[in-house]
Short mmCIF file of C-alpha atoms and ligand atoms in Angstrom, two decimals:
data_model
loop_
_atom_site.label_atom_id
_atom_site.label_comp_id
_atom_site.label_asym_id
_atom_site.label_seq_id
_atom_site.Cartn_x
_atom_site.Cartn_y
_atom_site.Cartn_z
CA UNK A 1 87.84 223.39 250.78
CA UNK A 2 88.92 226.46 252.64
CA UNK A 3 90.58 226.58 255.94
CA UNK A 4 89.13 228.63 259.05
CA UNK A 5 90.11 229.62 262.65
CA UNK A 6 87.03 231.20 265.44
CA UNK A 7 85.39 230.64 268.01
CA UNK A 8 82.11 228.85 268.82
CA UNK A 9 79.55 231.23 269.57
CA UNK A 10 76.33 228.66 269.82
CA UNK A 11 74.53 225.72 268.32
CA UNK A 12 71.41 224.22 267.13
CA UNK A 13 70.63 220.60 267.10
CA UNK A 14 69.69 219.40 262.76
CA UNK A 15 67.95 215.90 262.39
CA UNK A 16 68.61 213.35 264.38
CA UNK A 17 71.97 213.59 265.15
CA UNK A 18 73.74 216.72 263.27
CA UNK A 19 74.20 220.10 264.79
CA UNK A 20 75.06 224.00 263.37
CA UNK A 21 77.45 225.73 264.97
CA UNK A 22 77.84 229.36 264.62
CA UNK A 23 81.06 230.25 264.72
CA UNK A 24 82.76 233.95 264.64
CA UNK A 25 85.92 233.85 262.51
CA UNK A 26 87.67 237.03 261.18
CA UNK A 27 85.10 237.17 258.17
CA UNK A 28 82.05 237.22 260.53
CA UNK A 29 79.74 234.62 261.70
CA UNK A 30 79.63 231.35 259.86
CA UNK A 31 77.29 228.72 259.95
CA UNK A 32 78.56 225.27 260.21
CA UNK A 33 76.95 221.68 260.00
CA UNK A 34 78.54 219.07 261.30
CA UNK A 35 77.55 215.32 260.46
CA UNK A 36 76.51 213.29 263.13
CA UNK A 37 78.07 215.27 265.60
CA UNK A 38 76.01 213.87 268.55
CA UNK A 39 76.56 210.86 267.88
CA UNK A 40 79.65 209.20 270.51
CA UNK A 41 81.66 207.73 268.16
CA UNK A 42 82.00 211.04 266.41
CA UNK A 43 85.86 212.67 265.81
CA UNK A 44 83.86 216.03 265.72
CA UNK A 45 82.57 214.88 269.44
CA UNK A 46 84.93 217.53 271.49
CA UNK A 47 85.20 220.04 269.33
CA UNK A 48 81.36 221.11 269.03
CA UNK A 49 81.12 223.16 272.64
CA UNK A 50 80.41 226.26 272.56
CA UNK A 51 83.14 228.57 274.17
CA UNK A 52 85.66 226.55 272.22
CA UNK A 53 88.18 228.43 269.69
CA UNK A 54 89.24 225.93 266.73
CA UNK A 55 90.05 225.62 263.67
CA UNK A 56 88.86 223.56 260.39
CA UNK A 57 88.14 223.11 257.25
CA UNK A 58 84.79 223.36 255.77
CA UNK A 59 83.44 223.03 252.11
CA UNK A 60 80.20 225.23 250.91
CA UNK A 61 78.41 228.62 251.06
CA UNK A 62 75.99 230.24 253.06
CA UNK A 63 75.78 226.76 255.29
CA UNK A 64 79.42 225.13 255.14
CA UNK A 65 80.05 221.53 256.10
CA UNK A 66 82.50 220.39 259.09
CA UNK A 67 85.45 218.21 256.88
CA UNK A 68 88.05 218.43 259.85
CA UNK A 69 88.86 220.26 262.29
CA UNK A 70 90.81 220.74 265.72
CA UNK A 71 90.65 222.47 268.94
CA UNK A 72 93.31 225.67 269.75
CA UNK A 73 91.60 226.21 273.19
CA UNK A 74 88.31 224.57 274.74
CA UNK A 75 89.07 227.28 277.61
CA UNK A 76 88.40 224.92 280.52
CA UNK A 77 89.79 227.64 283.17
CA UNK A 78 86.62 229.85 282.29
CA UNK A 79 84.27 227.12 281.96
CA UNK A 80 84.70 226.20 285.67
CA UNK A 81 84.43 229.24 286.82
CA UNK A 82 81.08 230.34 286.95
CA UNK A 83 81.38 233.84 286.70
CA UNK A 84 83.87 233.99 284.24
CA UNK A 85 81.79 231.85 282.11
CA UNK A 86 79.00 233.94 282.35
CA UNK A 87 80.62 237.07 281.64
CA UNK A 88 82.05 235.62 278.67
CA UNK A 89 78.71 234.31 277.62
CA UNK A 90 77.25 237.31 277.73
CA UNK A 91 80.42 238.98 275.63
CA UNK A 92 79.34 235.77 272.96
CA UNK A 93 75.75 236.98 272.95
CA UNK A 94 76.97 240.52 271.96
CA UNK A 95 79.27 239.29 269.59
CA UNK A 96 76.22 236.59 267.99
CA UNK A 97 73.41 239.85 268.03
CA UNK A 98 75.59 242.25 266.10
CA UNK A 99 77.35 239.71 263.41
CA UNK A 100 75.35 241.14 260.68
CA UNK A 101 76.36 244.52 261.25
CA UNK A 102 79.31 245.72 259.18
CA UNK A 103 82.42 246.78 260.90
CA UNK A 104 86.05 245.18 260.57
CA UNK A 105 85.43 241.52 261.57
CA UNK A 106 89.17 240.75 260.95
CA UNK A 107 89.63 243.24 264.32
CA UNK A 108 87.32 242.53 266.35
CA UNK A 109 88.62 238.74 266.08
CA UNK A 110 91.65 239.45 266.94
CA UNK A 111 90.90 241.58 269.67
CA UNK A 112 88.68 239.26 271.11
CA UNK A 113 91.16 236.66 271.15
CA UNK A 114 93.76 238.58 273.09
CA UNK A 115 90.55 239.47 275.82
CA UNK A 116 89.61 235.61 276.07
CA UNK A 117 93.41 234.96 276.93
CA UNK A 118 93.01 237.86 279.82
CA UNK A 119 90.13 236.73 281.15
CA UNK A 120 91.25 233.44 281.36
CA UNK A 121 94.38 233.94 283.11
CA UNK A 122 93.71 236.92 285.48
CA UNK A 123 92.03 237.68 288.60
CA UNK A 124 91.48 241.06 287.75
CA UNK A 125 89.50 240.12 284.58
CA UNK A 126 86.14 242.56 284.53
CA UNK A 127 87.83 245.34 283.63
CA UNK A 128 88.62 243.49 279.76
CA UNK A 129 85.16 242.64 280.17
CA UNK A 130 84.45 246.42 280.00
CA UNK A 131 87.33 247.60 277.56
CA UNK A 132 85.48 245.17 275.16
CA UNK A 133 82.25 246.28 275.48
CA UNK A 134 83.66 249.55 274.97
CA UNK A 135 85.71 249.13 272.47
CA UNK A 136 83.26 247.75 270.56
CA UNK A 137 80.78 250.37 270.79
CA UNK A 138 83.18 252.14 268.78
CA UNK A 139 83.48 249.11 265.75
CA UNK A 140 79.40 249.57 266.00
CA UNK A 141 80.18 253.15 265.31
CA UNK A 142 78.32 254.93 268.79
CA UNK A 143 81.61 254.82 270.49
CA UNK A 144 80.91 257.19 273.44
CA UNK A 145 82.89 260.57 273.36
CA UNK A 146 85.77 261.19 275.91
CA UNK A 147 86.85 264.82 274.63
CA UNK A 148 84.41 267.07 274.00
CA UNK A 149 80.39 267.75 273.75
CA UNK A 150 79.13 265.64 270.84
CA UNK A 151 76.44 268.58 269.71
CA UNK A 152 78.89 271.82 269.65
CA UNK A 153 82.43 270.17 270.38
CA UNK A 154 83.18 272.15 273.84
CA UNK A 155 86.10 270.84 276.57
CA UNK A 156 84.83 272.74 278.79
CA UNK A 157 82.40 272.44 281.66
CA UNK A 158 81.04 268.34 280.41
CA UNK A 159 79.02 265.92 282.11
CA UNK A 160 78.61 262.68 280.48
CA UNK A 161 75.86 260.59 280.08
CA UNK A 162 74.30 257.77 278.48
CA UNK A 163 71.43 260.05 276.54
CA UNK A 164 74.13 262.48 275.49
CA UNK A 165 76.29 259.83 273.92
CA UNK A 166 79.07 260.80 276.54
CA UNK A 167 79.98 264.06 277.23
CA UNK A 168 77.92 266.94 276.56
CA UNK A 169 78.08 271.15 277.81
CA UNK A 170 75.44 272.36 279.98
CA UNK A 171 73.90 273.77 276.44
CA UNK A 172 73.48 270.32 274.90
CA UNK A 173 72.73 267.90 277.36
CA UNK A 174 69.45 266.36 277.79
CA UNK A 175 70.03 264.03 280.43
CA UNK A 176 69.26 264.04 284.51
CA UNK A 177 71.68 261.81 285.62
CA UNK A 178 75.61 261.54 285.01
CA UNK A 179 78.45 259.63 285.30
CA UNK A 180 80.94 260.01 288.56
CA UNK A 181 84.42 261.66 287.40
CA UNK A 182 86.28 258.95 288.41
CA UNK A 183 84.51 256.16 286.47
CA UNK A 184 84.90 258.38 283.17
CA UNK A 185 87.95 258.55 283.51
CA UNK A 186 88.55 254.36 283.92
CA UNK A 187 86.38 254.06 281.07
CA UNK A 188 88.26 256.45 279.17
CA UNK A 189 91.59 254.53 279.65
CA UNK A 190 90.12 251.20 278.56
CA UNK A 191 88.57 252.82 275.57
CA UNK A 192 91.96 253.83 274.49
CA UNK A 193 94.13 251.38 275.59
CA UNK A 194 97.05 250.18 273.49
CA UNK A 195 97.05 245.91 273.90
CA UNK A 196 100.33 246.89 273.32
CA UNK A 197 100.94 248.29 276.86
CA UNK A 198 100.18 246.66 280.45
CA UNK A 199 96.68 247.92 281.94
CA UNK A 200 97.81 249.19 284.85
CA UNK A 201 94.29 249.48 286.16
CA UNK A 202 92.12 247.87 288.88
CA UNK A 203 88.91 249.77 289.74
CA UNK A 204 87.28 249.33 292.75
CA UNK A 205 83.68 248.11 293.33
CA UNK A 206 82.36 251.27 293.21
CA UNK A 207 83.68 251.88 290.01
CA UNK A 208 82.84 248.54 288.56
CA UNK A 209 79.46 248.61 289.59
CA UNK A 210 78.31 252.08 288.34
CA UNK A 211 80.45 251.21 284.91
CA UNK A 212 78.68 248.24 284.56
CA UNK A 213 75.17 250.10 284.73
CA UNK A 214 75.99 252.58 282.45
CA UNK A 215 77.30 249.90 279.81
CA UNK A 216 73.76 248.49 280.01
CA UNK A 217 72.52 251.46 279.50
CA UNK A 218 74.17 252.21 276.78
CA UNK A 219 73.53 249.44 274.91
CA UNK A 220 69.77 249.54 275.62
CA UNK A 221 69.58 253.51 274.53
CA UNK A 222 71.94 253.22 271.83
CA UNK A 223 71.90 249.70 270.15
CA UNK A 224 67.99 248.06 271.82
CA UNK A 225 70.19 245.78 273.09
CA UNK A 226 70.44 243.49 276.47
CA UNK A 227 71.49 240.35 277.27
CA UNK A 228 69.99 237.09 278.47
CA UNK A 229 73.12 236.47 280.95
CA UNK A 230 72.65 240.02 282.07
CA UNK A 231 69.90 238.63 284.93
CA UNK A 232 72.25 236.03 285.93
CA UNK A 233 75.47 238.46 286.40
CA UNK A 234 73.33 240.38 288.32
CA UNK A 235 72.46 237.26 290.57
CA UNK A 236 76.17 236.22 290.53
CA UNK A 237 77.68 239.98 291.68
CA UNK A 238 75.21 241.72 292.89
CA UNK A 239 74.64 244.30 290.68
ZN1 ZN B 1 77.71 271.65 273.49
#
């Protein structure tokens, strides 16, 4: 038996009254029955939400099997907040598309635990929203670059853009369109920022909105990737 700690990305219903949870722990994604978890007199009846960080014990391999478990946080202060919840589902969508990529589980798990306990308790929560998506761009190793021109390494004279991986010198790029100045530069300080320090950083909705596009961007150029709770954020904000 071997004892585990993450956070419930999503489940599927199994026979009549089981259900697999996938949940992302610090080794990556694990698969998880649990027994008669639908049924109401199950212990297991609480703990099988999704958005819901716990931790259990589980015997088996590739598919483990729920022997006990408890709940650290069911996060009830995003769930009833609709847009919180959202953006968090679509962070858990990234997280659940990439979990067979390598890259260091281990810090991405902890990382992601620290954002979840931002979001949750902040107003100003988008922008660790962003740093995430950012930060992880870099774990998926196409981490945008902040200093220089990928192709030839200049510092001088950049624009940066989604095509040319971030910044590139009027020799190199191949884009048309570029980012503003001042939303590189917010980016830039949630790329590197130290969870150490306090982020002492609250774009405006300018900001937010154009960072937001060129995340999605990103991620479609980059990785083929866009989420399903991408239409509804859109619906919810705006943009
Ligand atoms: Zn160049």
């Amino acid at each position: 038996m071997e004892a585990f700690e993450g956070l419930i990305l999503k489940q599927i219903n199994f026979k009549e009254s089981s259900k697999i949870l996938y949940v992302y722990t610090e080794k990556g994604l694990i698969s998880l029955l649990v027994h008669g978890a639908k049924k109401l007199a199950s212990p297991f009846l609480n703990l099988t939400q999704n958005l819901t960080w716990i931790k259990f014990f589980a015997t088996g391999k590739a598919l483990k099997t729920l022997t006990d478990g408890e709940i650290i946080n069911d996060y009830r202060k995003i769930k009833v907040d609709l847009e919180k919840f959202t953006y968090v589902q679509h962070l858990m969508e990234i997280i659940n598309f990439f979990s067979e990529s390598e890259y260091d589980h281990k810090k991405l798990f902890t990382f992601l635990k620290k954002i979840l306990a931002h979001i949750e308790n902040e107003s100003h929560y988008i922008r660790y929203v962003y740093m995430f998506e950012l930060k992880y761009l870099y774990l998926l190793g196409v981490g945008p670059n902040f200093n220089a021109c990928s192709a030839c390494g200049a510092i001088n004279n950049l624009k940066f853009a989604v095509k040319d991986g971030g910044y590139a010198c009027e020799n190199h790029t191949t884009a048309t369109t570029y980012m503003s100045t001042r939303s590189v530069e917010v980016m830039k300080q949630l790329y590197y920022h130290d969870q150490k320090n306090p982020l002492d950083l609250k774009p405006d909705l300018d900001i937010r909105r154009e960072i937001r596009l060129f995340l999605d961007e990103y991620y479609l150029y980059h990785l083929n990737f866009i989420s399903k709770s991408r239409s509804i954020l859109l619906g919810l904000f705006g943009y």
